[in-house]
mmCIF file of C-alpha atoms in Angstrom:
data_model
loop_
_atom_site.group_PDB
_atom_site.id
_atom_site.type_symbol
_atom_site.label_atom_id
_atom_site.label_comp_id
_atom_site.label_asym_id
_atom_site.label_seq_id
_atom_site.Cartn_x
_atom_site.Cartn_y
_atom_site.Cartn_z
ATOM 1 C CA MET A 1 -4.196 28.325 11.363
ATOM 2 C CA TYR A 2 -3.682 28.811 7.629
ATOM 3 C CA SER A 3 -5.267 31.024 4.996
ATOM 4 C CA ILE A 4 -8.044 29.298 3.083
ATOM 5 C CA ALA A 5 -7.388 31.224 -0.135
ATOM 6 C CA PRO A 6 -4.637 29.447 -2.120
ATOM 7 C CA VAL A 7 -1.620 31.322 -3.411
ATOM 8 C CA ASP A 8 0.243 30.637 -6.645
ATOM 9 C CA ALA A 9 1.167 27.107 -7.665
ATOM 10 C CA PRO A 10 4.590 25.812 -6.653
ATOM 11 C CA PRO A 11 7.253 25.982 -9.381
ATOM 12 C CA ILE A 12 7.802 22.969 -11.613
ATOM 13 C CA ARG A 13 11.540 22.350 -11.649
ATOM 14 C CA GLU A 14 14.172 19.744 -10.919
ATOM 15 C CA PRO A 15 14.106 19.669 -7.096
ATOM 16 C CA PHE A 16 17.206 20.813 -5.244
ATOM 17 C CA HIS A 17 17.433 17.700 -3.087
ATOM 18 C CA VAL A 18 20.196 17.248 -0.512
ATOM 19 C CA PRO A 19 21.504 14.267 1.473
ATOM 20 C CA VAL A 20 18.935 13.179 4.066
ATOM 21 C CA ALA A 21 20.217 9.704 5.007
ATOM 22 C CA HIS A 22 23.465 7.805 4.866
ATOM 23 C CA LEU A 23 23.965 4.118 4.342
ATOM 24 C CA ILE A 24 26.594 3.200 6.937
ATOM 25 C CA ARG A 25 28.503 -0.068 6.539
ATOM 26 C CA GLY A 26 31.395 -0.900 8.840
ATOM 27 C CA GLY A 27 31.513 2.658 10.151
ATOM 28 C CA MET A 28 31.883 4.177 6.674
ATOM 29 C CA VAL A 29 29.412 5.958 4.388
ATOM 30 C CA GLU A 30 28.669 3.483 1.593
ATOM 31 C CA GLY A 31 25.722 5.269 0.022
ATOM 32 C CA ILE A 32 23.643 8.422 0.250
ATOM 33 C CA HIS A 33 19.903 8.941 -0.084
ATOM 34 C CA TYR A 34 18.971 12.409 -1.282
ATOM 35 C CA GLY A 35 15.647 14.095 -0.627
ATOM 36 C CA SER A 36 13.842 16.965 1.045
ATOM 37 C CA VAL A 37 12.283 17.382 4.491
ATOM 38 C CA VAL A 38 10.131 20.055 6.120
ATOM 39 C CA VAL A 39 9.193 20.384 9.800
ATOM 40 C CA LEU A 40 6.428 22.794 10.840
ATOM 41 C CA GLY A 41 5.867 24.144 14.339
ATOM 42 C CA THR A 42 2.546 24.589 16.112
ATOM 43 C CA ASP A 43 2.264 28.067 14.587
ATOM 44 C CA GLY A 44 2.638 26.709 11.071
ATOM 45 C CA GLN A 45 6.077 28.213 10.622
ATOM 46 C CA VAL A 46 8.940 26.215 9.117
ATOM 47 C CA ARG A 47 11.188 25.000 11.915
ATOM 48 C CA LEU A 48 13.508 22.995 9.673
ATOM 49 C CA GLN A 49 13.916 22.530 5.962
ATOM 50 C CA LEU A 50 16.327 20.351 4.093
ATOM 51 C CA GLY A 51 16.466 20.400 0.329
ATOM 52 C CA ASP A 52 13.680 21.822 -1.824
ATOM 53 C CA ILE A 53 10.374 22.025 0.043
ATOM 54 C CA GLU A 54 8.776 24.511 -2.369
ATOM 55 C CA ALA A 55 9.154 22.716 -5.722
ATOM 56 C CA ALA A 56 6.110 20.952 -7.150
ATOM 57 C CA CYS A 57 6.065 17.235 -6.418
ATOM 58 C CA TYR A 58 3.589 14.395 -6.669
ATOM 59 C CA PRO A 59 2.526 13.378 -3.154
ATOM 60 C CA ARG A 60 1.096 10.120 -4.482
ATOM 61 C CA SER A 61 -0.938 8.297 -1.820
ATOM 62 C CA ALA A 62 0.195 10.700 0.899
ATOM 63 C CA LEU A 63 -2.583 12.931 -0.481
ATOM 64 C CA LYS A 64 -5.321 10.402 0.330
ATOM 65 C CA PRO A 65 -6.353 12.052 3.612
ATOM 66 C CA VAL A 66 -7.060 15.230 1.618
ATOM 67 C CA GLN A 67 -9.037 13.268 -0.976
ATOM 68 C CA ALA A 68 -11.056 11.681 1.832
ATOM 69 C CA VAL A 69 -11.790 15.119 3.307
ATOM 70 C CA ALA A 70 -13.021 16.283 -0.087
ATOM 71 C CA MET A 71 -15.443 13.363 -0.270
ATOM 72 C CA VAL A 72 -16.789 13.938 3.242
ATOM 73 C CA ARG A 73 -17.265 17.596 2.342
ATOM 74 C CA ALA A 74 -19.267 16.392 -0.671
ATOM 75 C CA GLY A 75 -21.571 14.322 1.524
ATOM 76 C CA LEU A 76 -19.849 10.939 1.932
ATOM 77 C CA PRO A 77 -21.517 9.504 5.081
ATOM 78 C CA LEU A 78 -18.864 6.933 6.019
ATOM 79 C CA ASP A 79 -17.170 6.830 9.399
ATOM 80 C CA GLY A 80 -14.959 4.532 11.432
ATOM 81 C CA GLU A 81 -13.066 1.805 9.628
ATOM 82 C CA LEU A 82 -14.732 2.443 6.272
ATOM 83 C CA LEU A 83 -13.731 6.107 6.313
ATOM 84 C CA ALA A 84 -10.201 5.029 7.255
ATOM 85 C CA LEU A 85 -10.268 2.656 4.279
ATOM 86 C CA THR A 86 -11.252 5.597 2.071
ATOM 87 C CA ALA A 87 -7.843 7.135 2.831
ATOM 88 C CA ALA A 88 -5.946 3.838 2.661
ATOM 89 C CA SER A 89 -3.194 2.215 0.681
ATOM 90 C CA HIS A 90 -4.264 -1.115 2.080
ATOM 91 C CA SER A 91 -2.494 -4.470 2.102
ATOM 92 C CA GLY A 92 -5.269 -6.449 0.437
ATOM 93 C CA GLU A 93 -6.123 -8.405 3.570
ATOM 94 C CA GLU A 94 -9.614 -9.888 3.662
ATOM 95 C CA ARG A 95 -10.893 -7.110 5.938
ATOM 96 C CA HIS A 96 -9.738 -4.532 3.392
ATOM 97 C CA VAL A 97 -11.351 -6.310 0.457
ATOM 98 C CA ALA A 98 -14.545 -6.834 2.460
ATOM 99 C CA GLY A 99 -14.567 -3.190 3.528
ATOM 100 C CA ALA A 100 -14.307 -1.915 -0.038
ATOM 101 C CA ARG A 101 -17.138 -4.250 -0.995
ATOM 102 C CA ARG A 102 -19.265 -2.877 1.872
ATOM 103 C CA ILE A 103 -18.763 0.681 0.603
ATOM 104 C CA LEU A 104 -19.894 -0.369 -2.861
ATOM 105 C CA GLU A 105 -22.904 -2.196 -1.455
ATOM 106 C CA ALA A 106 -23.918 0.899 0.517
ATOM 107 C CA ALA A 107 -23.942 2.751 -2.803
ATOM 108 C CA GLY A 108 -25.876 -0.009 -4.552
ATOM 109 C CA LEU A 109 -22.866 -0.737 -6.766
ATOM 110 C CA THR A 110 -20.519 -3.649 -7.485
ATOM 111 C CA GLU A 111 -16.868 -4.253 -8.268
ATOM 112 C CA GLN A 112 -17.717 -3.856 -11.960
ATOM 113 C CA HIS A 113 -18.236 -0.132 -11.416
ATOM 114 C CA LEU A 114 -14.658 0.367 -10.177
ATOM 115 C CA ARG A 115 -12.154 1.905 -12.599
ATOM 116 C CA ASN A 116 -8.955 1.303 -10.652
ATOM 117 C CA VAL A 117 -6.364 -1.135 -12.005
ATOM 118 C CA PRO A 118 -6.869 -4.839 -11.144
ATOM 119 C CA ASP A 119 -4.032 -6.106 -8.980
ATOM 120 C CA LEU A 120 -2.968 -8.710 -6.453
ATOM 121 C CA PRO A 121 -2.844 -7.779 -2.742
ATOM 122 C CA TYR A 122 0.052 -5.497 -1.840
ATOM 123 C CA GLU A 123 1.173 -7.362 1.282
ATOM 124 C CA PRO A 124 3.317 -10.438 0.471
ATOM 125 C CA VAL A 125 1.554 -12.878 2.836
ATOM 126 C CA ALA A 126 -1.890 -11.815 1.632
ATOM 127 C CA ARG A 127 -0.690 -11.929 -1.980
ATOM 128 C CA ASP A 128 0.771 -15.415 -1.624
ATOM 129 C CA ALA A 129 -2.450 -16.698 -0.044
ATOM 130 C CA TRP A 130 -4.460 -15.088 -2.835
ATOM 131 C CA VAL A 131 -2.348 -16.805 -5.507
ATOM 132 C CA ARG A 132 -2.430 -20.192 -3.746
ATOM 133 C CA GLU A 133 -6.214 -20.014 -3.814
ATOM 134 C CA GLY A 134 -6.092 -19.502 -7.567
ATOM 135 C CA ARG A 135 -7.576 -16.012 -7.422
ATOM 136 C CA MET A 136 -6.856 -13.568 -10.224
ATOM 137 C CA PRO A 137 -5.933 -9.874 -9.959
ATOM 138 C CA SER A 138 -8.913 -7.914 -8.686
ATOM 139 C CA ARG A 139 -9.963 -4.285 -8.497
ATOM 140 C CA LEU A 140 -11.049 -4.904 -4.897
ATOM 141 C CA ALA A 141 -7.648 -6.337 -3.960
ATOM 142 C CA GLN A 142 -5.781 -3.348 -5.424
ATOM 143 C CA ASN A 143 -4.492 -1.114 -2.632
ATOM 144 C CA CYS A 144 -6.605 1.937 -3.596
ATOM 145 C CA SER A 145 -9.952 0.134 -3.813
ATOM 146 C CA GLY A 146 -11.317 1.811 -0.679
ATOM 147 C CA LYS A 147 -10.706 5.246 -2.162
ATOM 148 C CA HIS A 148 -12.270 4.279 -5.484
ATOM 149 C CA ALA A 149 -15.312 2.699 -3.852
ATOM 150 C CA ALA A 150 -15.806 5.862 -1.789
ATOM 151 C CA MET A 151 -15.414 8.012 -4.892
ATOM 152 C CA LEU A 152 -18.211 6.062 -6.563
ATOM 153 C CA TYR A 153 -20.396 6.350 -3.463
ATOM 154 C CA THR A 154 -19.825 10.113 -3.405
ATOM 155 C CA CYS A 155 -20.791 10.338 -7.075
ATOM 156 C CA LYS A 156 -23.940 8.276 -6.528
ATOM 157 C CA LEU A 157 -25.048 10.507 -3.638
ATOM 158 C CA ASN A 158 -24.559 13.665 -5.697
ATOM 159 C CA GLY A 159 -26.116 12.367 -8.897
ATOM 160 C CA TRP A 160 -22.808 12.589 -10.744
ATOM 161 C CA SER A 161 -21.930 10.230 -13.588
ATOM 162 C CA LEU A 162 -20.112 7.024 -12.630
ATOM 163 C CA ASP A 163 -18.292 5.821 -15.730
ATOM 164 C CA ASP A 164 -16.009 8.860 -15.960
ATOM 165 C CA TYR A 165 -15.437 9.550 -12.257
ATOM 166 C CA LEU A 166 -11.651 9.533 -12.821
ATOM 167 C CA ASP A 167 -11.723 12.297 -15.423
ATOM 168 C CA PRO A 168 -9.985 15.413 -14.000
ATOM 169 C CA GLY A 169 -12.911 17.480 -15.291
ATOM 170 C CA HIS A 170 -15.516 15.376 -13.440
ATOM 171 C CA PRO A 171 -17.370 17.192 -10.611
ATOM 172 C CA LEU A 172 -15.879 14.775 -8.073
ATOM 173 C CA GLN A 173 -12.302 15.454 -9.143
ATOM 174 C CA GLN A 174 -12.979 19.177 -9.298
ATOM 175 C CA ALA A 175 -14.173 18.952 -5.691
ATOM 176 C CA VAL A 176 -10.992 17.060 -4.769
ATOM 177 C CA ALA A 177 -8.823 19.674 -6.487
ATOM 178 C CA GLU A 178 -10.639 22.413 -4.587
ATOM 179 C CA SER A 179 -9.929 20.699 -1.263
ATOM 180 C CA VAL A 180 -6.297 20.139 -2.239
ATOM 181 C CA GLU A 181 -5.887 23.858 -2.879
ATOM 182 C CA ASN A 182 -7.881 24.829 0.188
ATOM 183 C CA LEU A 183 -5.923 22.637 2.585
ATOM 184 C CA THR A 184 -2.443 23.100 1.104
ATOM 185 C CA GLY A 185 -2.893 26.847 0.624
ATOM 186 C CA GLN A 186 -1.568 26.757 -2.940
ATOM 187 C CA ARG A 187 -2.721 26.168 -6.465
ATOM 188 C CA VAL A 188 -2.208 22.770 -8.082
ATOM 189 C CA ALA A 189 0.858 22.959 -10.317
ATOM 190 C CA GLN A 190 0.199 19.972 -12.565
ATOM 191 C CA VAL A 191 -2.309 17.165 -12.948
ATOM 192 C CA SER A 192 -1.204 13.679 -13.937
ATOM 193 C CA VAL A 193 -2.461 10.126 -13.343
ATOM 194 C CA ASP A 194 -1.644 8.064 -10.265
ATOM 195 C CA GLY A 195 -0.855 4.357 -10.461
ATOM 196 C CA CYS A 196 -4.452 3.422 -9.671
ATOM 197 C CA GLY A 197 -5.813 5.637 -12.452
ATOM 198 C CA ALA A 198 -7.070 8.533 -10.309
ATOM 199 C CA PRO A 199 -6.015 12.125 -11.029
ATOM 200 C CA LEU A 200 -2.791 13.076 -9.282
ATOM 201 C CA PHE A 201 -2.419 16.691 -8.161
ATOM 202 C CA SER A 202 1.077 18.117 -7.723
ATOM 203 C CA ILE A 203 1.789 20.435 -4.807
ATOM 204 C CA SER A 204 4.868 21.291 -2.773
ATOM 205 C CA LEU A 205 6.192 19.318 0.172
ATOM 206 C CA HIS A 206 5.556 22.412 2.274
ATOM 207 C CA GLY A 207 1.934 22.491 1.111
ATOM 208 C CA LEU A 208 1.493 18.808 1.925
ATOM 209 C CA ALA A 209 2.671 19.409 5.507
ATOM 210 C CA ARG A 210 0.301 22.388 5.817
ATOM 211 C CA ALA A 211 -2.615 20.228 4.670
ATOM 212 C CA ALA A 212 -1.859 17.542 7.245
ATOM 213 C CA ALA A 213 -1.636 20.160 9.997
ATOM 214 C CA ARG A 214 -4.966 21.680 8.985
ATOM 215 C CA ILE A 215 -6.576 18.229 9.105
ATOM 216 C CA THR A 216 -5.262 17.370 12.573
ATOM 217 C CA THR A 217 -6.079 20.763 14.096
ATOM 218 C CA ALA A 218 -9.620 21.032 12.711
ATOM 219 C CA ALA A 219 -12.564 21.428 15.052
ATOM 220 C CA PRO A 220 -14.363 18.257 16.187
ATOM 221 C CA GLY A 221 -17.086 17.111 13.838
ATOM 222 C CA THR A 222 -15.632 18.783 10.751
ATOM 223 C CA PRO A 223 -14.808 16.646 7.699
ATOM 224 C CA GLU A 224 -11.110 17.067 8.475
ATOM 225 C CA ALA A 225 -11.511 15.875 12.055
ATOM 226 C CA LEU A 226 -13.717 12.960 11.028
ATOM 227 C CA VAL A 227 -11.043 11.735 8.606
ATOM 228 C CA ALA A 228 -8.220 12.209 11.113
ATOM 229 C CA ASP A 229 -10.120 10.396 13.873
ATOM 230 C CA ALA A 230 -11.031 7.480 11.611
ATOM 231 C CA MET A 231 -7.465 7.026 10.386
ATOM 232 C CA ARG A 232 -5.951 7.171 13.867
ATOM 233 C CA GLU A 233 -8.536 4.843 15.408
ATOM 234 C CA HIS A 234 -8.319 2.301 12.591
ATOM 235 C CA ALA A 235 -4.661 2.517 11.637
ATOM 236 C CA GLU A 236 -4.526 -1.047 10.295
ATOM 237 C CA MET A 237 -7.292 -0.205 7.817
ATOM 238 C CA VAL A 238 -5.171 2.678 6.509
ATOM 239 C CA SER A 239 -2.307 0.312 5.672
ATOM 240 C CA GLY A 240 -2.292 -3.205 7.101
ATOM 241 C CA SER A 241 -1.006 -5.590 9.725
ATOM 242 C CA GLY A 242 2.720 -5.119 10.248
ATOM 243 C CA ARG A 243 2.954 -2.035 8.020
ATOM 244 C CA ASP A 244 5.065 0.889 9.230
ATOM 245 C CA VAL A 245 2.303 3.498 8.831
ATOM 246 C CA ALA A 246 -0.030 1.672 11.208
ATOM 247 C CA ALA A 247 2.801 0.949 13.634
ATOM 248 C CA LEU A 248 3.859 4.609 13.702
ATOM 249 C CA MET A 249 0.331 5.808 14.474
ATOM 250 C CA ARG A 250 0.108 3.236 17.265
ATOM 251 C CA ALA A 251 3.483 4.285 18.678
ATOM 252 C CA VAL A 252 2.940 8.058 18.788
ATOM 253 C CA PRO A 253 -0.279 9.192 20.534
ATOM 254 C CA GLY A 254 -2.433 11.425 18.338
ATOM 255 C CA LEU A 255 -0.241 11.096 15.259
ATOM 256 C CA LEU A 256 -1.776 11.045 11.796
ATOM 257 C CA THR A 257 0.509 9.792 9.045
ATOM 258 C CA LYS A 258 0.258 8.555 5.475
ATOM 259 C CA ASP A 259 2.863 7.276 3.056
ATOM 260 C CA GLY A 260 2.977 7.417 -0.718
ATOM 261 C CA TYR A 261 4.929 5.744 -3.485
ATOM 262 C CA GLU A 262 8.298 7.178 -4.492
ATOM 263 C CA GLY A 263 9.410 7.874 -0.951
ATOM 264 C CA VAL A 264 6.782 10.355 0.249
ATOM 265 C CA GLN A 265 5.414 10.581 3.779
ATOM 266 C CA VAL A 266 3.456 13.172 5.718
ATOM 267 C CA ALA A 267 2.668 13.217 9.433
ATOM 268 C CA ALA A 268 0.988 15.655 11.811
ATOM 269 C CA LEU A 269 0.115 15.938 15.493
ATOM 270 C CA PRO A 270 -3.057 17.386 17.057
ATOM 271 C CA ASP A 271 -1.240 20.616 18.021
ATOM 272 C CA GLY A 272 -0.315 21.360 14.397
ATOM 273 C CA ARG A 273 3.270 20.176 14.337
ATOM 274 C CA ALA A 274 3.804 18.474 11.006
ATOM 275 C CA VAL A 275 6.501 16.936 8.835
ATOM 276 C CA ALA A 276 6.696 15.935 5.194
ATOM 277 C CA VAL A 277 9.400 13.851 3.559
ATOM 278 C CA LYS A 278 10.377 13.064 -0.013
ATOM 279 C CA ILE A 279 13.157 10.554 -0.719
ATOM 280 C CA ALA A 280 14.500 11.307 -4.187
ATOM 281 C CA ASP A 281 15.114 7.686 -5.186
ATOM 282 C CA GLY A 282 11.836 6.479 -3.656
ATOM 283 C CA ALA A 283 13.495 4.131 -1.167
ATOM 284 C CA ASN A 284 11.359 2.955 1.733
ATOM 285 C CA ARG A 285 14.482 2.043 3.667
ATOM 286 C CA ALA A 286 15.233 5.766 3.881
ATOM 287 C CA ARG A 287 11.637 7.033 4.082
ATOM 288 C CA VAL A 288 10.873 5.407 7.424
ATOM 289 C CA PRO A 289 13.945 6.491 9.459
ATOM 290 C CA VAL A 290 13.958 9.977 7.924
ATOM 291 C CA THR A 291 10.292 10.440 8.834
ATOM 292 C CA ALA A 292 10.996 9.238 12.375
ATOM 293 C CA ALA A 293 13.965 11.593 12.663
ATOM 294 C CA ALA A 294 11.870 14.513 11.385
ATOM 295 C CA LEU A 295 9.222 13.736 14.008
ATOM 296 C CA ALA A 296 11.894 13.687 16.711
ATOM 297 C CA ARG A 297 13.127 17.028 15.419
ATOM 298 C CA ALA A 298 9.528 18.264 15.692
ATOM 299 C CA GLY A 299 9.555 17.351 19.382
ATOM 300 C CA VAL A 300 8.208 13.791 19.504
ATOM 301 C CA ASP A 301 9.902 11.750 22.241
ATOM 302 C CA PRO A 302 12.662 9.795 20.464
ATOM 303 C CA ALA A 303 11.967 6.845 22.762
ATOM 304 C CA LEU A 304 8.652 6.377 20.936
ATOM 305 C CA LEU A 305 10.456 6.181 17.607
ATOM 306 C CA THR A 306 13.206 3.646 18.230
ATOM 307 C CA ALA A 307 11.429 0.934 16.211
ATOM 308 C CA PHE A 308 11.610 3.193 13.145
ATOM 309 C CA ALA A 309 15.266 4.164 13.391
ATOM 310 C CA GLY A 310 16.365 2.220 10.312
ATOM 311 C CA GLU A 311 16.696 -1.359 9.192
ATOM 312 C CA PRO A 312 20.061 -3.076 9.671
ATOM 313 C CA LEU A 313 22.433 -3.831 6.816
ATOM 314 C CA PHE A 314 23.814 -7.357 6.801
ATOM 315 C CA GLY A 315 27.144 -8.837 5.864
ATOM 316 C CA GLY A 316 27.761 -12.549 6.146
ATOM 317 C CA GLY A 317 24.413 -12.915 7.878
ATOM 318 C CA ARG A 318 25.128 -10.463 10.678
ATOM 319 C CA PRO A 319 24.369 -6.753 11.105
ATOM 320 C CA VAL A 320 27.262 -4.569 9.910
ATOM 321 C CA GLY A 321 25.566 -1.221 9.382
ATOM 322 C CA THR A 322 22.364 0.751 9.134
ATOM 323 C CA ILE A 323 20.537 3.631 7.465
ATOM 324 C CA ARG A 324 21.179 6.798 9.449
ATOM 325 C CA PRO A 325 19.457 10.150 8.886
ATOM 326 C CA VAL A 326 21.841 13.098 8.504
ATOM 327 C CA ARG A 327 22.731 14.941 11.674
ATOM 328 C CA ALA A 328 20.694 17.934 10.548
ATOM 329 C CA LEU A 329 17.712 15.831 11.647
ATOM 330 C CA ASP A 330 19.140 15.062 15.077
ATOM 331 C CA PRO A 331 16.739 16.524 17.687
ATOM 332 C CA VAL A 332 19.660 18.088 19.568
ATOM 333 C CA SER A 333 21.600 19.290 16.537
ATOM 334 C CA PRO A 334 22.179 23.019 17.046
ATOM 335 C CA GLN A 335 22.723 23.819 13.364
ATOM 336 C CA PRO A 336 21.678 21.981 10.193
ATOM 337 C CA SER A 337 24.418 20.116 8.378
ATOM 338 C CA TYR A 338 23.785 18.427 5.076
ATOM 339 C CA THR A 339 27.056 16.521 4.890
ATOM 340 C CA ASP A 340 27.823 15.261 8.380
ATOM 341 C CA ALA A 341 27.723 11.464 8.323
#
C-alpha cells in the first residue's frame, strides 16, 4: 500500500494543534482540549485531518507495535500472548509479570539483565496489592518489561551485546529505527529517551497512522501480521483487565490499537483504514472519546463505540456534563469545523 523507501523527516516545530474536544458542563463549553487527528482511508489517502498531522511528535508507547515488528524481523520467535506482551504497556498484573519472566527465561536471562526503570504496577488494584504484600518497585512490574525482555531475547539470538541494548547506536536499536522508517515512510526526525529508558523515535502523526495501516494489511505470516494477530487475540496482555485499549479491540472486530503517554493513540483496521490522535495536554479523558470519534469518522459503526464516548463530569455527585469531540469528527458532519461546540 505504501512506499517502502522513506522520505524526508517530518519538521520539528511547535505543532499547530486545534480544538478536538470540548468539556461540556451544564450545556456550556467549560474547557477545550487541543490536539491533532488524522483519518486514513483504505487507499492510504487522508480522509480527515485536524490540526498538525505532519509535525514531528513522540508517539511514545503507541510505537510499540512497530518495535515488536522490528524484533520479529530480527528473529524473535515469540508468538501468542508473549508476542502481544512485547508490544504492551501492561498493567503489572501477575500474568504480565510472569509473561515477562518467561521471555527472559527463554533467553536464558533474568530480571537483572533488564535496563528499564524499576516501578510499581501501573494498574491501581494491582499496585495496591503489590504494596500490601510489601513488594518493592521492580523492573518486571514496570509497564514496558515485556518489550525490554523481548529486546534482550532478540539481542541474545543475534549475538549482540546485552548491557548496552538501549543505546541508540546498538544494532538492535538501529534495526528498530530502520523498521520505524520503513513502516512510517519517513525518516526519524529526532531521537530521545522514553520513560522506560528505551530510545524514542519521533515521527509525524500521519506517519504513525501509515505504520499501523501497513501492519494490519500485511500478508499472513509476515512479521507485521504476526504482531497484529497476537495483539488482537490477546488484547488484555497488550494493556490489562479493564483498560480502554483492550476493551476497544474487543468491541471493534479486527481493530488493532495502541495508546501512548501524553495523549497519543493509533488504531487501524484490516482493510487499511487508520486513525492517529494526539491530545496536546496529554489528557486521557480526551484521548479515548476523540479516538472513538475518529474511528466512527473512518466508518466504524458508532454503535460499537458508545462505551468510549466520554466519561461524565459530575457536580454534586450527579452527571452534569461530558467530554464531547468537536463536530468535525462527527461521522455525518459534511464539512470540518474546528470551533463548533
